[in-house]
Amino acid sequence: MRKGKDEKLGALFREYIGESEAPPPQVIQAAKQALEEQSVAEFAEEPVAVAAGGRGHFTPRRKAEIGVLLAVVVCAAALLVYYLLSQFVFSAGTLSLDWTQLDKVSAEYTEKEFVPFVKENSVTQYDEFLLNEDSPYYEEYEGEIVLYYVQYESYGIIVDLFIEIDGFSLDALEGYEEIEDDYPADDLILYIELDDISESTYVYFAFDVYQYFFEIHTLDEDLIYAVLEEIVFSF
């Protein structure tokens, strides 16, 4: 009997949320408890008793079963609301930015933990970007760095690197996420594309709370391998 109830519960969840993120445990438990109180797998059809006054009324058993059915409907509605809210929160979780919403602040580079592969003496340019007043998020994130840019040299090759922080996404870098060729390397998954037109290699990966966007100015595979090996082994 329990197996049948659990199958009905699973079907109910799939109907409302498909393969999306699972609902909170307390919501699932509430639905399970409601189904456990049901004495039979299917809703039993019972005649309605007639009271002395001529009015029909439900038997105690029928009332209990109706209560269970209503509880399941309420749980299903709660799951639907949860799903819609979670989808909204997810879509609103990353703030999309363009260059007009950013102010560049040139600064002196010092070695940073989130770019262990960049040595201070190899940097030729370093910039930090803050939100400006044209951004609708300015008041909430005033003074916070939302994007980094580093230009450095590795094995005699110039490398341009943008670093996004989780929660912020620069429109100009969206093309990197369309790179299809991926290469697992230790704990990283590198997305790599060689471009014959620009004669550059584009690399994207995510690590911790950062997203890294590289333009390595060469198509020489030996040099590319050396540059990437230095990056991967530095973490």
Coordinates of C-alpha atoms in Angstrom, one line a residue:
M1 CA 0.0 0.0 0.0
R2 CA 2.8 2.4 0.9
K3 CA 4.5 1.8 -2.5
G4 CA 1.3 2.8 -4.3
K5 CA 1.0 6.0 -2.2
D6 CA 4.6 7.0 -2.9
E7 CA 4.1 6.4 -6.6
K8 CA 1.0 8.6 -6.6
L9 CA 3.0 11.3 -4.7
G10 CA 5.8 11.1 -7.2
A11 CA 3.4 11.4 -10.1
L12 CA 1.8 14.5 -8.4
F13 CA 5.3 16.2 -8.1
R14 CA 6.2 15.4 -11.7
E15 CA 2.9 16.8 -13.0
Y16 CA 3.5 20.2 -11.3
I17 CA 7.3 20.6 -11.5
G18 CA 8.6 18.2 -14.0
E19 CA 12.4 17.7 -13.7
S20 CA 13.0 21.0 -12.0
E21 CA 14.7 21.5 -8.6
A22 CA 13.1 19.3 -5.8
P23 CA 10.8 21.1 -3.3
P24 CA 11.8 21.6 0.3
P25 CA 11.7 18.5 2.4
Q26 CA 9.0 19.9 4.7
V27 CA 6.6 20.3 1.7
I28 CA 7.2 16.7 0.6
Q29 CA 6.7 15.4 4.1
A30 CA 3.4 17.2 4.4
A31 CA 2.1 15.6 1.2
K32 CA 3.3 12.2 2.4
Q33 CA 1.5 12.5 5.7
A34 CA -1.7 13.5 3.9
L35 CA -1.5 10.4 1.7
E36 CA -0.6 8.1 4.6
E37 CA -3.9 9.0 6.3
Q38 CA -5.8 7.7 3.3
S39 CA -7.1 4.2 4.1
V40 CA -7.3 3.0 0.5
A41 CA -5.3 3.7 -2.6
E42 CA -8.3 5.0 -4.6
F43 CA -11.1 7.3 -3.5
A44 CA -14.0 5.0 -2.6
E45 CA -17.4 5.7 -3.9
E46 CA -19.9 5.6 -1.1
P47 CA -23.6 6.5 -1.0
V48 CA -24.7 9.7 0.7
A49 CA -26.8 9.1 3.8
V50 CA -30.1 11.0 4.1
A51 CA -30.8 12.7 7.4
A52 CA -34.2 13.0 9.0
G53 CA -34.7 16.4 7.6
G54 CA -34.3 15.1 4.0
R55 CA -30.8 16.6 3.6
G56 CA -28.0 14.5 2.5
H57 CA -24.8 14.4 4.5
F58 CA -21.4 12.7 4.2
T59 CA -20.4 9.8 6.4
P60 CA -17.4 10.3 8.7
R61 CA -15.3 8.2 6.4
R62 CA -16.2 10.2 3.3
K63 CA -15.5 13.4 5.2
A64 CA -12.0 12.1 6.1
E65 CA -11.3 11.1 2.5
I66 CA -12.4 14.5 1.2
G67 CA -10.1 16.1 3.8
V68 CA -7.2 14.1 2.5
L69 CA -8.0 15.0 -1.1
L70 CA -8.1 18.7 -0.2
A71 CA -4.8 18.4 1.7
V72 CA -3.2 16.9 -1.4
V73 CA -4.6 19.6 -3.6
V74 CA -3.2 22.3 -1.2
C75 CA 0.2 20.6 -1.2
A76 CA 0.2 20.5 -5.0
A77 CA -0.7 24.2 -5.2
A78 CA 2.1 24.9 -2.7
L79 CA 4.6 23.0 -4.9
L80 CA 3.5 25.0 -8.0
V81 CA 4.0 28.3 -6.1
Y82 CA 7.4 27.1 -4.9
Y83 CA 8.4 26.2 -8.4
L84 CA 7.4 29.5 -9.9
L85 CA 9.1 31.5 -7.2
S86 CA 12.3 29.4 -7.5
Q87 CA 12.4 30.0 -11.3
F88 CA 12.0 33.8 -10.7
V89 CA 14.7 33.9 -8.0
F90 CA 17.0 31.9 -10.3
S91 CA 16.5 34.2 -13.2
A92 CA 16.9 37.3 -11.0
G93 CA 20.0 35.9 -9.3
T94 CA 22.5 37.2 -11.9
L95 CA 22.6 40.8 -12.7
S96 CA 23.2 41.5 -16.4
L97 CA 25.5 44.5 -17.1
D98 CA 26.9 46.4 -20.0
W99 CA 29.9 48.7 -20.3
T100 CA 27.8 51.9 -19.9
Q101 CA 26.9 50.8 -16.3
L102 CA 30.6 50.4 -15.3
D103 CA 33.3 52.7 -14.2
K104 CA 36.9 51.6 -14.7
V105 CA 39.3 52.2 -11.9
S106 CA 43.0 51.7 -12.7
A107 CA 44.9 50.3 -9.9
E108 CA 48.3 48.9 -9.1
Y109 CA 48.3 45.1 -9.3
T110 CA 49.2 43.0 -6.3
E111 CA 49.1 39.2 -6.4
K112 CA 45.6 37.8 -5.7
E113 CA 44.5 34.4 -4.5
F114 CA 41.8 34.1 -7.2
V115 CA 44.5 34.4 -10.0
P116 CA 47.4 32.4 -8.6
F117 CA 48.7 31.9 -12.1
V118 CA 49.4 35.7 -12.6
K119 CA 52.6 36.9 -11.2
E120 CA 53.0 40.5 -10.3
N121 CA 56.0 41.1 -12.6
S122 CA 54.2 39.7 -15.6
V123 CA 51.2 42.2 -15.5
T124 CA 51.2 44.9 -18.1
Q125 CA 47.7 46.3 -17.3
Y126 CA 45.2 45.9 -14.5
D127 CA 41.8 47.5 -14.0
E128 CA 38.9 47.1 -11.6
F129 CA 35.3 47.9 -12.5
L130 CA 32.6 49.3 -10.3
L131 CA 28.9 50.0 -10.9
N132 CA 28.2 53.6 -11.8
E133 CA 25.0 55.7 -11.4
D134 CA 23.6 54.5 -14.7
S135 CA 23.2 51.0 -13.3
P136 CA 19.9 50.3 -11.6
Y137 CA 21.9 48.3 -8.9
Y138 CA 24.2 51.2 -8.1
E139 CA 22.8 52.0 -4.7
E140 CA 22.8 48.4 -3.6
Y141 CA 26.4 47.6 -4.7
E142 CA 28.1 51.1 -4.6
G143 CA 31.8 50.7 -4.2
E144 CA 31.9 47.0 -4.8
I145 CA 34.2 45.5 -7.5
V146 CA 32.1 43.5 -9.9
L147 CA 34.7 42.9 -12.7
Y148 CA 38.4 42.6 -13.0
Y149 CA 40.7 42.9 -16.0
V150 CA 44.3 41.7 -16.2
Q151 CA 46.6 41.7 -19.1
Y152 CA 49.7 39.7 -18.5
E153 CA 52.5 37.8 -20.3
S154 CA 52.9 34.0 -20.1
Y155 CA 55.6 32.2 -22.1
G156 CA 56.1 35.3 -24.2
I157 CA 52.4 35.4 -25.1
I158 CA 50.1 38.3 -24.2
V159 CA 47.0 37.1 -22.4
D160 CA 43.9 39.3 -21.8
L161 CA 41.8 38.1 -18.9
F162 CA 38.4 39.3 -17.6
I163 CA 37.1 37.9 -14.3
E164 CA 33.5 38.1 -13.3
I165 CA 32.2 37.6 -9.8
D166 CA 29.1 35.4 -9.2
G167 CA 26.0 37.4 -9.4
F168 CA 27.2 39.7 -12.2
S169 CA 27.4 39.0 -15.9
L170 CA 28.8 41.3 -18.6
D171 CA 26.9 41.2 -21.8
A172 CA 30.1 41.6 -23.9
L173 CA 31.4 38.3 -22.6
E174 CA 28.3 36.2 -23.3
G175 CA 29.9 34.8 -26.5
Y176 CA 32.4 32.8 -24.4
E177 CA 29.6 30.7 -23.0
E178 CA 28.7 29.5 -26.5
I179 CA 32.0 27.7 -26.8
E180 CA 31.2 24.0 -27.2
D181 CA 34.5 22.2 -26.9
D182 CA 35.2 21.3 -23.3
Y183 CA 38.3 19.7 -21.8
P184 CA 38.3 18.4 -18.2
A185 CA 41.5 19.3 -16.4
D186 CA 41.8 18.4 -12.7
D187 CA 38.9 20.2 -10.9
L188 CA 38.3 22.5 -13.9
I189 CA 36.4 22.2 -17.1
L190 CA 38.0 24.4 -19.8
Y191 CA 36.0 25.6 -22.8
I192 CA 38.4 26.3 -25.6
E193 CA 38.0 27.7 -29.1
L194 CA 40.8 28.6 -31.6
D195 CA 39.8 31.5 -33.9
D196 CA 41.7 31.8 -37.2
I197 CA 40.4 35.2 -37.9
S198 CA 41.6 36.9 -34.7
E199 CA 44.5 34.5 -34.4
S200 CA 43.7 34.1 -30.8
T201 CA 42.5 31.3 -28.5
Y202 CA 39.5 31.9 -26.3
V203 CA 39.2 30.0 -23.0
Y204 CA 36.4 30.1 -20.4
F205 CA 36.0 28.3 -17.1
A206 CA 34.5 28.8 -13.7
F207 CA 36.1 28.2 -10.3
D208 CA 34.8 29.0 -6.8
V209 CA 32.8 32.3 -7.1
Y210 CA 34.6 33.5 -10.2
Q211 CA 34.3 33.1 -14.0
Y212 CA 37.4 33.5 -16.1
F213 CA 37.5 34.7 -19.7
F214 CA 40.8 34.5 -21.5
E215 CA 42.0 35.7 -24.9
I216 CA 45.4 34.1 -25.5
H217 CA 47.0 35.8 -28.4
T218 CA 48.4 32.8 -30.3
L219 CA 47.2 29.7 -32.2
D220 CA 50.4 27.7 -31.5
E221 CA 49.1 24.6 -29.7
D222 CA 52.4 24.0 -27.8
L223 CA 52.3 27.5 -26.3
I224 CA 48.6 27.3 -25.6
Y225 CA 49.2 24.0 -23.7
A226 CA 52.0 25.6 -21.7
V227 CA 49.9 28.6 -20.8
L228 CA 46.9 26.5 -19.8
E229 CA 49.0 24.0 -17.8
E230 CA 50.3 26.9 -15.7
I231 CA 46.8 28.0 -15.0
V232 CA 45.4 24.6 -14.1
F233 CA 48.2 23.6 -11.8
S234 CA 48.2 26.9 -10.0
F235 CA 44.8 26.2 -8.2

